Amino acid sequence: QRSSVTRVCEDFLTKRLQPGSLVRISGLASDYRLGGLEEECKEMALSRFQEVAATEELLLWDCSKLLAALSDDRLVVSGEEEVWEAALAWLKGGGQGGRWQHMEQILATVRYGLMDYGYFQERVRGQGPLEVKENLAVQDLLQQADNYLAVMSRPTRQLADELIKTHGSTPHFAMPRLPQTFLFTIGGCRSATGAPSSSVEVYDSNSNHWSGDKLELPVGLDDCTAQAVVEKIYTSGGESVDPRTQRSVD
């Protein structure tokens, strides 16, 4: 059984757990088998990853624990660009030689398909470290992600069908993280012209991030109603430049 002193110490550390001390306290929790504290550290690593990555704690992370955090669908980030930057910082931060022996594992956790295509081309493919450019396995992964992002930036039915043939379903490097809540805004009026809008925007409550550059209605639609059913959202009615839309369900 655990002593009362151990319980008091665990409670003390749990209450004072902060991103700036997370990794060191996590190490203590592992060494002394403080299961409750270790679980609290794991949850904070996921929910406050941006804060942890902005401190020196990032460089103290054990490879296995960093892999677990970056691989987790619940990791809260405003964009995968942050995951790439944190992964590179950790790989470079292991002393004179870095930690490049872990490169394939670490970089395979990044969801490249969720990145801005311009950032991917410039920072990942264009300005990536020499170690990344010389690793064939990583380059193969990045080429697949490049092909995927190129299609998603200007999707057509033919290109989409080719992606499906290649991957079968959404590849792991494009799988979204899992927010607690999505908020969709669908259609509406353009502020400049008052014309019905075709935009669809999505708010991720965990990362406090809006996205919508890849989503669009077939036609502009204002004052419609929408309902989520299983894994689909249906719109009905509304006003559009296409009069047929006013009585349709899409």
PDB file of N, CA and C in Angstrom, residues 170-234:
ATOM      1  N   THR A 170      -9.402   7.633 -46.285  1.00  0.00           N
ATOM      2  CA  THR A 170      -8.545   8.750 -45.876  1.00  0.00           C
ATOM      3  C   THR A 170      -7.245   8.219 -45.280  1.00  0.00           C
ATOM      4  N   PRO A 171      -6.092   8.594 -45.834  1.00  0.00           N
ATOM      5  CA  PRO A 171      -4.816   8.105 -45.298  1.00  0.00           C
ATOM      6  C   PRO A 171      -4.570   8.650 -43.894  1.00  0.00           C
ATOM      7  N   HIS A 172      -3.745   7.942 -43.145  1.00  0.00           N
ATOM      8  CA  HIS A 172      -3.497   8.354 -41.761  1.00  0.00           C
ATOM      9  C   HIS A 172      -2.932   9.762 -41.686  1.00  0.00           C
ATOM     10  N   PHE A 173      -2.095  10.150 -42.657  1.00  0.00           N
ATOM     11  CA  PHE A 173      -1.490  11.487 -42.596  1.00  0.00           C
ATOM     12  C   PHE A 173      -2.492  12.601 -42.877  1.00  0.00           C
ATOM     13  N   ALA A 174      -3.746  12.239 -43.170  1.00  0.00           N
ATOM     14  CA  ALA A 174      -4.779  13.253 -43.386  1.00  0.00           C
ATOM     15  C   ALA A 174      -5.959  13.093 -42.432  1.00  0.00           C
ATOM     16  N   MET A 175      -5.848  12.163 -41.483  1.00  0.00           N
ATOM     17  CA  MET A 175      -6.933  11.956 -40.531  1.00  0.00           C
ATOM     18  C   MET A 175      -6.999  13.123 -39.551  1.00  0.00           C
ATOM     19  N   PRO A 176      -8.186  13.676 -39.331  1.00  0.00           N
ATOM     20  CA  PRO A 176      -8.285  14.827 -38.423  1.00  0.00           C
ATOM     21  C   PRO A 176      -8.100  14.433 -36.968  1.00  0.00           C
ATOM     22  N   ARG A 177      -7.629  15.369 -36.178  1.00  0.00           N
ATOM     23  CA  ARG A 177      -7.665  15.197 -34.734  1.00  0.00           C
ATOM     24  C   ARG A 177      -9.129  15.242 -34.306  1.00  0.00           C
ATOM     25  N   LEU A 178      -9.424  14.833 -33.096  1.00  0.00           N
ATOM     26  CA  LEU A 178     -10.811  14.707 -32.684  1.00  0.00           C
ATOM     27  C   LEU A 178     -11.208  15.794 -31.687  1.00  0.00           C
ATOM     28  N   PRO A 179     -11.898  16.847 -32.145  1.00  0.00           N
ATOM     29  CA  PRO A 179     -12.385  17.868 -31.220  1.00  0.00           C
ATOM     30  C   PRO A 179     -13.623  17.365 -30.491  1.00  0.00           C
ATOM     31  N   GLN A 180     -13.970  18.013 -29.398  1.00  0.00           N
ATOM     32  CA  GLN A 180     -15.182  17.655 -28.677  1.00  0.00           C
ATOM     33  C   GLN A 180     -16.429  18.128 -29.414  1.00  0.00           C
ATOM     34  N   THR A 181     -16.309  19.284 -30.076  1.00  0.00           N
ATOM     35  CA  THR A 181     -17.484  19.876 -30.708  1.00  0.00           C
ATOM     36  C   THR A 181     -17.100  20.567 -32.010  1.00  0.00           C
ATOM     37  N   PHE A 182     -17.925  20.347 -33.045  1.00  0.00           N
ATOM     38  CA  PHE A 182     -17.802  21.084 -34.293  1.00  0.00           C
ATOM     39  C   PHE A 182     -18.977  22.056 -34.405  1.00  0.00           C
ATOM     40  N   LEU A 183     -18.709  23.259 -34.843  1.00  0.00           N
ATOM     41  CA  LEU A 183     -19.763  24.214 -35.167  1.00  0.00           C
ATOM     42  C   LEU A 183     -19.641  24.561 -36.642  1.00  0.00           C
ATOM     43  N   PHE A 184     -20.713  24.350 -37.405  1.00  0.00           N
ATOM     44  CA  PHE A 184     -20.713  24.635 -38.844  1.00  0.00           C
ATOM     45  C   PHE A 184     -21.505  25.902 -39.125  1.00  0.00           C
ATOM     46  N   THR A 185     -20.976  26.771 -39.987  1.00  0.00           N
ATOM     47  CA  THR A 185     -21.761  27.857 -40.564  1.00  0.00           C
ATOM     48  C   THR A 185     -21.897  27.552 -42.052  1.00  0.00           C
ATOM     49  N   ILE A 186     -23.130  27.547 -42.538  1.00  0.00           N
ATOM     50  CA  ILE A 186     -23.422  27.108 -43.907  1.00  0.00           C
ATOM     51  C   ILE A 186     -24.156  28.215 -44.652  1.00  0.00           C
ATOM     52  N   GLY A 187     -23.546  28.663 -45.752  1.00  0.00           N
ATOM     53  CA  GLY A 187     -24.187  29.676 -46.582  1.00  0.00           C
ATOM     54  C   GLY A 187     -24.268  31.031 -45.886  1.00  0.00           C
ATOM     55  N   GLY A 188     -25.374  31.746 -46.170  1.00  0.00           N
ATOM     56  CA  GLY A 188     -25.537  33.093 -45.642  1.00  0.00           C
ATOM     57  C   GLY A 188     -25.430  34.125 -46.759  1.00  0.00           C
ATOM     58  N   CYS A 189     -25.287  35.391 -46.387  1.00  0.00           N
ATOM     59  CA  CYS A 189     -25.176  36.480 -47.366  1.00  0.00           C
ATOM     60  C   CYS A 189     -23.757  37.034 -47.387  1.00  0.00           C
ATOM     61  N   ARG A 190     -23.283  37.361 -48.572  1.00  0.00           N
ATOM     62  CA  ARG A 190     -21.986  38.031 -48.694  1.00  0.00           C
ATOM     63  C   ARG A 190     -22.151  39.481 -48.255  1.00  0.00           C
ATOM     64  N   SER A 191     -21.286  39.935 -47.372  1.00  0.00           N
ATOM     65  CA  SER A 191     -21.433  41.280 -46.814  1.00  0.00           C
ATOM     66  C   SER A 191     -21.288  42.370 -47.869  1.00  0.00           C
ATOM     67  N   ALA A 192     -20.456  42.142 -48.875  1.00  0.00           N
ATOM     68  CA  ALA A 192     -20.194  43.183 -49.872  1.00  0.00           C
ATOM     69  C   ALA A 192     -21.353  43.348 -50.845  1.00  0.00           C
ATOM     70  N   THR A 193     -21.935  42.239 -51.283  1.00  0.00           N
ATOM     71  CA  THR A 193     -22.954  42.292 -52.333  1.00  0.00           C
ATOM     72  C   THR A 193     -24.350  41.912 -51.868  1.00  0.00           C
ATOM     73  N   GLY A 194     -24.448  41.220 -50.740  1.00  0.00           N
ATOM     74  CA  GLY A 194     -25.748  40.735 -50.278  1.00  0.00           C
ATOM     75  C   GLY A 194     -26.210  39.488 -50.993  1.00  0.00           C
ATOM     76  N   ALA A 195     -25.380  38.962 -51.882  1.00  0.00           N
ATOM     77  CA  ALA A 195     -25.728  37.756 -52.629  1.00  0.00           C
ATOM     78  C   ALA A 195     -25.572  36.527 -51.742  1.00  0.00           C
ATOM     79  N   PRO A 196     -26.342  35.471 -51.985  1.00  0.00           N
ATOM     80  CA  PRO A 196     -26.197  34.233 -51.209  1.00  0.00           C
ATOM     81  C   PRO A 196     -24.773  33.678 -51.311  1.00  0.00           C
ATOM     82  N   SER A 197     -24.251  33.181 -50.191  1.00  0.00           N
ATOM     83  CA  SER A 197     -22.881  32.668 -50.137  1.00  0.00           C
ATOM     84  C   SER A 197     -22.879  31.138 -50.209  1.00  0.00           C
ATOM     85  N   SER A 198     -21.834  30.583 -50.802  1.00  0.00           N
ATOM     86  CA  SER A 198     -21.683  29.129 -50.882  1.00  0.00           C
ATOM     87  C   SER A 198     -20.679  28.602 -49.862  1.00  0.00           C
ATOM     88  N   SER A 199     -20.215  29.459 -48.975  1.00  0.00           N
ATOM     89  CA  SER A 199     -19.148  29.060 -48.054  1.00  0.00           C
ATOM     90  C   SER A 199     -19.666  28.137 -46.948  1.00  0.00           C
ATOM     91  N   VAL A 200     -18.798  27.236 -46.520  1.00  0.00           N
ATOM     92  CA  VAL A 200     -19.043  26.382 -45.360  1.00  0.00           C
ATOM     93  C   VAL A 200     -17.804  26.484 -44.472  1.00  0.00           C
ATOM     94  N   GLU A 201     -17.992  26.907 -43.230  1.00  0.00           N
ATOM     95  CA  GLU A 201     -16.871  27.050 -42.308  1.00  0.00           C
ATOM     96  C   GLU A 201     -17.112  26.182 -41.080  1.00  0.00           C
ATOM     97  N   VAL A 202     -16.007  25.688 -40.510  1.00  0.00           N
ATOM     98  CA  VAL A 202     -16.087  24.769 -39.389  1.00  0.00           C
ATOM     99  C   VAL A 202     -15.239  25.290 -38.234  1.00  0.00           C
ATOM    100  N   TYR A 203     -15.833  25.335 -37.050  1.00  0.00           N
ATOM    101  CA  TYR A 203     -15.120  25.775 -35.848  1.00  0.00           C
ATOM    102  C   TYR A 203     -14.826  24.575 -34.961  1.00  0.00           C
ATOM    103  N   ASP A 204     -13.553  24.410 -34.610  1.00  0.00           N
ATOM    104  CA  ASP A 204     -13.095  23.348 -33.718  1.00  0.00           C
ATOM    105  C   ASP A 204     -12.957  23.957 -32.321  1.00  0.00           C
ATOM    106  N   SER A 205     -13.831  23.557 -31.403  1.00  0.00           N
ATOM    107  CA  SER A 205     -13.861  24.197 -30.087  1.00  0.00           C
ATOM    108  C   SER A 205     -12.620  23.906 -29.261  1.00  0.00           C
ATOM    109  N   ASN A 206     -11.975  22.757 -29.478  1.00  0.00           N
ATOM    110  CA  ASN A 206     -10.782  22.423 -28.703  1.00  0.00           C
ATOM    111  C   ASN A 206      -9.602  23.311 -29.059  1.00  0.00           C
ATOM    112  N   SER A 207      -9.381  23.487 -30.358  1.00  0.00           N
ATOM    113  CA  SER A 207      -8.212  24.269 -30.785  1.00  0.00           C
ATOM    114  C   SER A 207      -8.534  25.738 -31.024  1.00  0.00           C
ATOM    115  N   ASN A 208      -9.821  26.121 -30.879  1.00  0.00           N
ATOM    116  CA  ASN A 208     -10.242  27.512 -31.106  1.00  0.00           C
ATOM    117  C   ASN A 208      -9.836  27.962 -32.515  1.00  0.00           C
ATOM    118  N   HIS A 209     -10.181  27.121 -33.500  1.00  0.00           N
ATOM    119  CA  HIS A 209      -9.689  27.338 -34.862  1.00  0.00           C
ATOM    120  C   HIS A 209     -10.833  27.184 -35.865  1.00  0.00           C
ATOM    121  N   TRP A 210     -10.910  28.128 -36.811  1.00  0.00           N
ATOM    122  CA  TRP A 210     -11.867  28.050 -37.911  1.00  0.00           C
ATOM    123  C   TRP A 210     -11.160  27.535 -39.167  1.00  0.00           C
ATOM    124  N   SER A 211     -11.859  26.720 -39.948  1.00  0.00           N
ATOM    125  CA  SER A 211     -11.339  26.297 -41.240  1.00  0.00           C
ATOM    126  C   SER A 211     -12.507  26.224 -42.217  1.00  0.00           C
ATOM    127  N   GLY A 212     -12.200  26.375 -43.493  1.00  0.00           N
ATOM    128  CA  GLY A 212     -13.274  26.317 -44.471  1.00  0.00           C
ATOM    129  C   GLY A 212     -12.787  26.491 -45.887  1.00  0.00           C
ATOM    130  N   ASP A 213     -11.462  26.496 -46.075  1.00  0.00           N
ATOM    131  CA  ASP A 213     -10.936  26.744 -47.402  1.00  0.00           C
ATOM    132  C   ASP A 213     -11.172  25.603 -48.377  1.00  0.00           C
ATOM    133  N   LYS A 214     -11.542  24.406 -47.862  1.00  0.00           N
ATOM    134  CA  LYS A 214     -11.758  23.266 -48.750  1.00  0.00           C
ATOM    135  C   LYS A 214     -13.228  22.871 -48.841  1.00  0.00           C
ATOM    136  N   LEU A 215     -14.121  23.656 -48.205  1.00  0.00           N
ATOM    137  CA  LEU A 215     -15.539  23.312 -48.158  1.00  0.00           C
ATOM    138  C   LEU A 215     -16.366  24.376 -48.863  1.00  0.00           C
ATOM    139  N   GLU A 216     -17.324  23.929 -49.670  1.00  0.00           N
ATOM    140  CA  GLU A 216     -18.161  24.887 -50.393  1.00  0.00           C
ATOM    141  C   GLU A 216     -19.441  24.197 -50.864  1.00  0.00           C
ATOM    142  N   LEU A 217     -20.549  24.938 -50.824  1.00  0.00           N
ATOM    143  CA  LEU A 217     -21.812  24.435 -51.361  1.00  0.00           C
ATOM    144  C   LEU A 217     -21.796  24.506 -52.884  1.00  0.00           C
ATOM    145  N   PRO A 218     -22.617  23.687 -53.550  1.00  0.00           N
ATOM    146  CA  PRO A 218     -22.684  23.754 -55.019  1.00  0.00           C
ATOM    147  C   PRO A 218     -23.148  25.111 -55.522  1.00  0.00           C
ATOM    148  N   VAL A 219     -24.045  25.764 -54.752  1.00  0.00           N
ATOM    149  CA  VAL A 219     -24.549  27.096 -55.117  1.00  0.00           C
ATOM    150  C   VAL A 219     -24.621  27.943 -53.852  1.00  0.00           C
ATOM    151  N   GLY A 220     -24.701  29.269 -54.024  1.00  0.00           N
ATOM    152  CA  GLY A 220     -24.898  30.140 -52.883  1.00  0.00           C
ATOM    153  C   GLY A 220     -26.253  29.883 -52.249  1.00  0.00           C
ATOM    154  N   LEU A 221     -26.329  29.940 -50.912  1.00  0.00           N
ATOM    155  CA  LEU A 221     -27.576  29.609 -50.228  1.00  0.00           C
ATOM    156  C   LEU A 221     -27.705  30.446 -48.962  1.00  0.00           C
ATOM    157  N   ASP A 222     -28.830  31.138 -48.842  1.00  0.00           N
ATOM    158  CA  ASP A 222     -29.072  31.989 -47.677  1.00  0.00           C
ATOM    159  C   ASP A 222     -30.359  31.556 -46.992  1.00  0.00           C
ATOM    160  N   ASP A 223     -30.384  31.701 -45.669  1.00  0.00           N
ATOM    161  CA  ASP A 223     -31.588  31.466 -44.871  1.00  0.00           C
ATOM    162  C   ASP A 223     -32.092  30.026 -45.003  1.00  0.00           C
ATOM    163  N   CYS A 224     -31.177  29.075 -45.058  1.00  0.00           N
ATOM    164  CA  CYS A 224     -31.585  27.668 -45.124  1.00  0.00           C
ATOM    165  C   CYS A 224     -31.600  27.078 -43.715  1.00  0.00           C
ATOM    166  N   THR A 225     -32.137  25.883 -43.590  1.00  0.00           N
ATOM    167  CA  THR A 225     -32.067  25.134 -42.337  1.00  0.00           C
ATOM    168  C   THR A 225     -31.150  23.932 -42.552  1.00  0.00           C
ATOM    169  N   ALA A 226     -30.567  23.434 -41.477  1.00  0.00           N
ATOM    170  CA  ALA A 226     -29.637  22.308 -41.595  1.00  0.00           C
ATOM    171  C   ALA A 226     -29.840  21.361 -40.423  1.00  0.00           C
ATOM    172  N   GLN A 227     -29.559  20.091 -40.663  1.00  0.00           N
ATOM    173  CA  GLN A 227     -29.710  19.078 -39.625  1.00  0.00           C
ATOM    174  C   GLN A 227     -28.638  18.019 -39.796  1.00  0.00           C
ATOM    175  N   ALA A 228     -27.953  17.679 -38.704  1.00  0.00           N
ATOM    176  CA  ALA A 228     -26.969  16.601 -38.733  1.00  0.00           C
ATOM    177  C   ALA A 228     -27.681  15.276 -38.518  1.00  0.00           C
ATOM    178  N   VAL A 229     -27.438  14.316 -39.406  1.00  0.00           N
ATOM    179  CA  VAL A 229     -28.018  12.977 -39.312  1.00  0.00           C
ATOM    180  C   VAL A 229     -26.879  11.972 -39.482  1.00  0.00           C
ATOM    181  N   VAL A 230     -26.566  11.248 -38.408  1.00  0.00           N
ATOM    182  CA  VAL A 230     -25.459  10.293 -38.372  1.00  0.00           C
ATOM    183  C   VAL A 230     -24.166  11.037 -38.749  1.00  0.00           C
ATOM    184  N   GLU A 231     -23.602  10.778 -39.924  1.00  0.00           N
ATOM    185  CA  GLU A 231     -22.338  11.419 -40.299  1.00  0.00           C
ATOM    186  C   GLU A 231     -22.511  12.421 -41.433  1.00  0.00           C
ATOM    187  N   LYS A 232     -23.746  12.854 -41.699  1.00  0.00           N
ATOM    188  CA  LYS A 232     -23.994  13.794 -42.783  1.00  0.00           C
ATOM    189  C   LYS A 232     -24.784  14.991 -42.275  1.00  0.00           C
ATOM    190  N   ILE A 233     -24.653  16.119 -42.980  1.00  0.00           N
ATOM    191  CA  ILE A 233     -25.434  17.316 -42.692  1.00  0.00           C
ATOM    192  C   ILE A 233     -26.315  17.599 -43.898  1.00  0.00           C
ATOM    193  N   TYR A 234     -27.609  17.733 -43.671  1.00  0.00           N
ATOM    194  CA  TYR A 234     -28.567  18.007 -44.743  1.00  0.00           C
ATOM    195  C   TYR A 234     -29.070  19.448 -44.619  1.00  0.00           C
TER     196      TYR A 234
END
